[in-house]
Amino acid sequence: SQKIEQNSEALNIQEGKTATLTCNYTNYSPAYLQWYRQDPGRGPVFLLLIRENEKEKRKERLKVTFDTTLKQSLFHITASQPADSATYLCALDRISSNTGKLIFGQGTTLQVKP
Amino acid sequence: NAGVTQTPKFQVLKTGQSMTLQCAQDMNHEYMSWYRQDPGMGLRLIHYSVGAGITDQGEVPNGYNVSRSTTEDFPLRLLSAAPSQTSVYFCASSYSHKGSHEQYFGPGTRLTVT
């Protein structure tokens, strides 16, 4: 079956350290993969998109990698801050469907301790 | 711009009742989607639309109807509410940029069916 999986256990790290979140998928060949942030009681907010022909994408303290051979994306937050505490969701599209039909992982909760 | 708005924020229904969740966007996005979010299961696509007058089913469409008479509005109708429909519902809109879709989410509607 087609699956997209994120670590369901919460990730607890100390302020200033780098947080690394993992997104693994099976039986898809996505044209791109996205990462979203969700705060409690709010809708997800788009952070970054990486395409299948890109290995790495950066935005300020955020970095995303995309390995289509391993079928895995890594999401890094460097110099983490307590304000980065949230749930992070990965999402992917099917092969060039161009319909906006995304498949989401269940999310990983990040807790950054001061 | 208000972005994506949803009403109501909270709703309690009795089993068998029907209701409509409202969703509107003012960004002139062609694509709109409805998701439900349940603990441990991530976001699951209910219905989506690629433009006014065009809708299609997502992963979990049973018990829900949609219509898209205008670009701005995409209401979700629960025909006969069941306790299994207790969830948080998110509406999202997007546009196609080089085949990818950055989703803009509304604040969500928390629905409880007793």
Short mmCIF file of C-alpha atoms in Angstrom, two decimals:
data_model
loop_
_atom_site.label_atom_id
_atom_site.label_comp_id
_atom_site.label_asym_id
_atom_site.label_seq_id
_atom_site.Cartn_x
_atom_site.Cartn_y
_atom_site.Cartn_z
CA SER A 1 0.00 0.00 0.00
CA GLN A 2 1.03 3.60 -0.43
CA LYS A 3 2.25 5.20 2.76
CA ILE A 4 3.92 8.32 4.02
CA GLU A 5 5.37 8.06 7.51
CA GLN A 6 6.78 10.46 10.04
CA ASN A 7 8.13 9.66 13.45
CA SER A 8 5.08 9.64 15.70
CA GLU A 9 7.17 10.10 18.83
CA ALA A 10 7.72 13.68 19.92
CA LEU A 11 11.19 15.09 19.41
CA ASN A 12 12.58 16.95 22.43
CA ILE A 13 15.72 19.01 21.97
CA GLN A 14 17.60 21.78 23.76
CA GLU A 15 17.47 25.34 22.50
CA GLY A 16 20.30 26.09 20.09
CA LYS A 17 20.61 22.53 18.82
CA THR A 18 19.63 21.32 15.35
CA ALA A 19 16.33 19.47 15.07
CA THR A 20 16.05 16.82 12.36
CA LEU A 21 12.69 15.39 11.35
CA THR A 22 12.21 12.49 8.97
CA CYS A 23 9.59 11.75 6.32
CA ASN A 24 9.62 8.37 4.59
CA TYR A 25 7.31 7.24 1.83
CA THR A 26 6.66 4.04 -0.06
CA ASN A 27 5.10 3.26 -3.43
CA TYR A 28 4.99 6.89 -4.55
CA SER A 29 7.06 8.72 -7.11
CA PRO A 30 6.24 12.28 -6.10
CA ALA A 31 7.04 15.24 -8.28
CA TYR A 32 7.62 17.29 -5.12
CA LEU A 33 7.41 17.15 -1.36
CA GLN A 34 6.27 19.87 1.04
CA TRP A 35 6.71 20.64 4.72
CA TYR A 36 4.13 22.42 6.88
CA ARG A 37 4.06 23.70 10.43
CA GLN A 38 0.96 23.33 12.60
CA ASP A 39 0.41 25.01 15.94
CA PRO A 40 -2.24 23.70 18.37
CA GLY A 41 -5.75 24.72 17.35
CA ARG A 42 -4.62 26.18 14.03
CA GLY A 43 -4.43 25.14 10.41
CA PRO A 44 -1.12 24.03 8.86
CA VAL A 45 1.14 26.69 7.39
CA PHE A 46 3.35 26.03 4.37
CA LEU A 47 7.10 26.19 4.99
CA LEU A 48 9.10 24.71 2.12
CA LEU A 49 8.72 22.76 -1.11
CA ILE A 50 11.40 20.64 -2.73
CA ARG A 51 11.12 19.11 -6.20
CA GLU A 52 12.27 15.66 -7.27
CA ASN A 53 15.24 17.09 -9.18
CA GLU A 54 16.44 19.10 -6.18
CA LYS A 55 18.64 17.58 -3.50
CA GLU A 56 18.42 20.38 -0.96
CA LYS A 57 16.46 23.56 -0.27
CA ARG A 58 17.12 26.23 2.35
CA LYS A 59 15.09 29.04 3.87
CA GLU A 60 16.62 30.96 6.76
CA ARG A 61 17.21 28.38 9.54
CA LEU A 62 15.31 25.66 7.69
CA LYS A 63 16.82 23.06 5.36
CA VAL A 64 15.08 20.26 3.51
CA THR A 65 16.68 17.36 1.66
CA PHE A 66 15.00 14.97 -0.72
CA ASP A 67 16.45 11.56 -1.60
CA THR A 68 14.23 9.87 -4.19
CA THR A 69 16.38 6.72 -4.06
CA LEU A 70 15.88 6.29 -0.31
CA LYS A 71 12.32 7.69 -0.63
CA GLN A 72 13.05 10.03 2.24
CA SER A 73 13.03 13.72 3.10
CA LEU A 74 14.83 15.25 6.06
CA PHE A 75 13.76 18.56 7.60
CA HIS A 76 16.33 20.43 9.66
CA ILE A 77 15.89 23.44 11.93
CA THR A 78 19.24 24.90 12.94
CA ALA A 79 19.79 27.00 16.08
CA SER A 80 16.37 25.90 17.30
CA GLN A 81 14.30 28.17 19.55
CA PRO A 82 11.35 27.49 21.88
CA ALA A 83 9.18 29.31 19.31
CA ASP A 84 9.94 26.47 16.86
CA SER A 85 7.92 24.10 19.07
CA ALA A 86 5.06 22.82 16.91
CA THR A 87 3.95 19.83 14.86
CA TYR A 88 5.61 19.50 11.47
CA LEU A 89 3.85 17.73 8.61
CA CYS A 90 5.26 16.47 5.35
CA ALA A 91 3.08 16.12 2.27
CA LEU A 92 3.55 14.89 -1.25
CA ASP A 93 1.73 14.87 -4.54
CA ARG A 94 1.28 11.94 -6.84
CA ILE A 95 3.06 11.81 -10.14
CA SER A 96 2.44 15.14 -11.81
CA SER A 97 -1.27 15.00 -11.08
CA ASN A 98 -1.47 18.81 -10.84
CA THR A 99 -4.69 18.52 -8.90
CA GLY A 100 -3.50 19.73 -5.52
CA LYS A 101 -4.35 16.32 -4.06
CA LEU A 102 -1.74 16.01 -1.36
CA ILE A 103 -1.05 13.05 0.88
CA PHE A 104 0.02 14.05 4.39
CA GLY A 105 2.08 12.29 7.00
CA GLN A 106 0.73 12.17 10.54
CA GLY A 107 3.21 14.78 11.74
CA THR A 108 6.03 14.93 14.27
CA THR A 109 5.76 17.16 17.33
CA LEU A 110 8.90 19.13 18.15
CA GLN A 111 9.47 20.52 21.64
CA VAL A 112 12.41 22.89 22.06
CA LYS A 113 13.37 23.40 25.68
CA PRO A 114 15.01 26.66 26.82
CA ASN B 1 -6.79 39.56 2.16
CA ALA B 2 -8.61 37.37 4.65
CA GLY B 3 -7.13 34.22 3.05
CA VAL B 4 -9.19 31.10 3.75
CA THR B 5 -12.07 31.48 6.19
CA GLN B 6 -14.17 28.74 7.74
CA THR B 7 -17.37 28.82 9.75
CA PRO B 8 -18.34 27.75 12.31
CA LYS B 9 -15.27 27.28 14.52
CA PHE B 10 -17.04 24.74 16.72
CA GLN B 11 -20.16 22.65 16.21
CA VAL B 12 -21.94 19.91 18.15
CA LEU B 13 -24.41 17.73 16.28
CA LYS B 14 -26.61 14.85 17.23
CA THR B 15 -26.40 11.62 15.25
CA GLY B 16 -28.51 11.89 12.12
CA GLN B 17 -28.50 15.68 11.87
CA SER B 18 -27.19 17.38 8.76
CA MET B 19 -25.18 20.56 8.44
CA THR B 20 -22.93 22.52 6.12
CA LEU B 21 -19.40 23.65 6.90
CA GLN B 22 -18.62 26.86 5.08
CA CYS B 23 -15.32 27.68 3.40
CA ALA B 24 -14.38 30.78 1.42
CA GLN B 25 -11.16 32.14 -0.05
CA ASP B 26 -10.37 35.55 -1.49
CA MET B 27 -7.13 34.70 -3.29
CA ASN B 28 -8.76 33.66 -6.58
CA HIS B 29 -7.28 30.16 -6.23
CA GLU B 30 -8.58 27.56 -8.65
CA TYR B 31 -8.05 24.58 -6.39
CA MET B 32 -9.83 23.92 -3.10
CA SER B 33 -9.85 20.92 -0.79
CA TRP B 34 -11.46 19.62 2.36
CA TYR B 35 -9.45 17.55 4.87
CA ARG B 36 -10.27 15.97 8.17
CA GLN B 37 -7.66 15.58 10.89
CA ASP B 38 -7.88 12.88 13.51
CA PRO B 39 -5.33 12.07 16.24
CA GLY B 40 -2.50 9.91 14.93
CA MET B 41 -3.90 9.85 11.39
CA GLY B 42 -2.77 13.13 9.92
CA LEU B 43 -4.79 15.02 7.37
CA ARG B 44 -7.00 12.96 5.07
CA LEU B 45 -8.51 14.37 1.90
CA ILE B 46 -12.31 14.26 1.75
CA HIS B 47 -13.17 16.10 -1.49
CA TYR B 48 -11.41 18.53 -3.74
CA SER B 49 -12.16 20.86 -6.63
CA VAL B 50 -10.00 22.01 -9.53
CA GLY B 51 -12.31 24.86 -10.44
CA ALA B 52 -15.87 26.16 -10.31
CA GLY B 53 -18.29 23.40 -11.27
CA ILE B 54 -15.70 20.61 -10.95
CA THR B 55 -15.38 18.40 -7.88
CA ASP B 56 -14.01 14.95 -7.18
CA GLN B 57 -13.63 12.53 -4.33
CA GLY B 58 -10.61 12.21 -2.13
CA GLU B 59 -9.53 9.44 0.22
CA VAL B 60 -12.52 9.49 2.63
CA PRO B 61 -15.58 10.91 0.81
CA ASN B 62 -18.37 8.76 2.28
CA GLY B 63 -20.98 10.73 4.20
CA TYR B 64 -19.95 14.08 2.71
CA ASN B 65 -21.07 16.13 -0.29
CA VAL B 66 -19.52 19.19 -1.89
CA SER B 67 -20.33 21.66 -4.62
CA ARG B 68 -18.37 24.51 -6.18
CA SER B 69 -20.66 27.07 -7.76
CA THR B 70 -18.14 29.93 -7.47
CA THR B 71 -14.35 30.20 -7.34
CA GLU B 72 -14.55 31.62 -3.81
CA ASP B 73 -16.80 29.14 -1.99
CA PHE B 74 -16.51 25.42 -1.32
CA PRO B 75 -19.06 24.21 1.26
CA LEU B 76 -18.91 20.72 2.77
CA ARG B 77 -22.22 19.06 3.62
CA LEU B 78 -22.66 16.31 6.16
CA LEU B 79 -25.76 14.43 5.07
CA SER B 80 -26.52 12.43 8.24
CA ALA B 81 -23.94 12.96 10.95
CA ALA B 82 -22.36 9.96 12.64
CA PRO B 83 -20.03 9.80 15.68
CA SER B 84 -17.25 8.64 13.31
CA GLN B 85 -17.37 12.10 11.74
CA THR B 86 -16.20 13.73 14.96
CA SER B 87 -13.03 15.43 13.81
CA VAL B 88 -11.35 18.71 12.97
CA TYR B 89 -12.11 19.82 9.42
CA PHE B 90 -9.77 22.00 7.41
CA CYS B 91 -10.45 23.70 4.12
CA ALA B 92 -7.51 24.64 1.90
CA SER B 93 -6.97 26.46 -1.35
CA SER B 94 -4.07 26.45 -3.78
CA TYR B 95 -2.93 27.46 -7.23
CA SER B 96 -0.70 25.58 -9.60
CA HIS B 97 2.89 26.84 -9.84
CA LYS B 98 5.00 24.71 -12.16
CA GLY B 99 2.70 21.80 -11.29
CA SER B 100 3.05 22.14 -7.52
CA HIS B 101 0.44 23.31 -5.04
CA GLU B 102 1.29 25.23 -1.89
CA GLN B 103 -1.79 24.81 0.27
CA TYR B 104 -3.31 27.69 2.21
CA PHE B 105 -5.35 26.35 5.10
CA GLY B 106 -8.26 27.83 7.01
CA PRO B 107 -8.40 27.86 10.82
CA GLY B 108 -10.50 24.70 11.00
CA THR B 109 -13.90 23.61 12.33
CA ARG B 110 -14.01 21.32 15.34
CA LEU B 111 -17.05 19.05 14.99
CA THR B 112 -18.41 16.75 17.67
CA VAL B 113 -21.19 14.28 16.86
CA THR B 114 -22.94 12.77 19.88
#
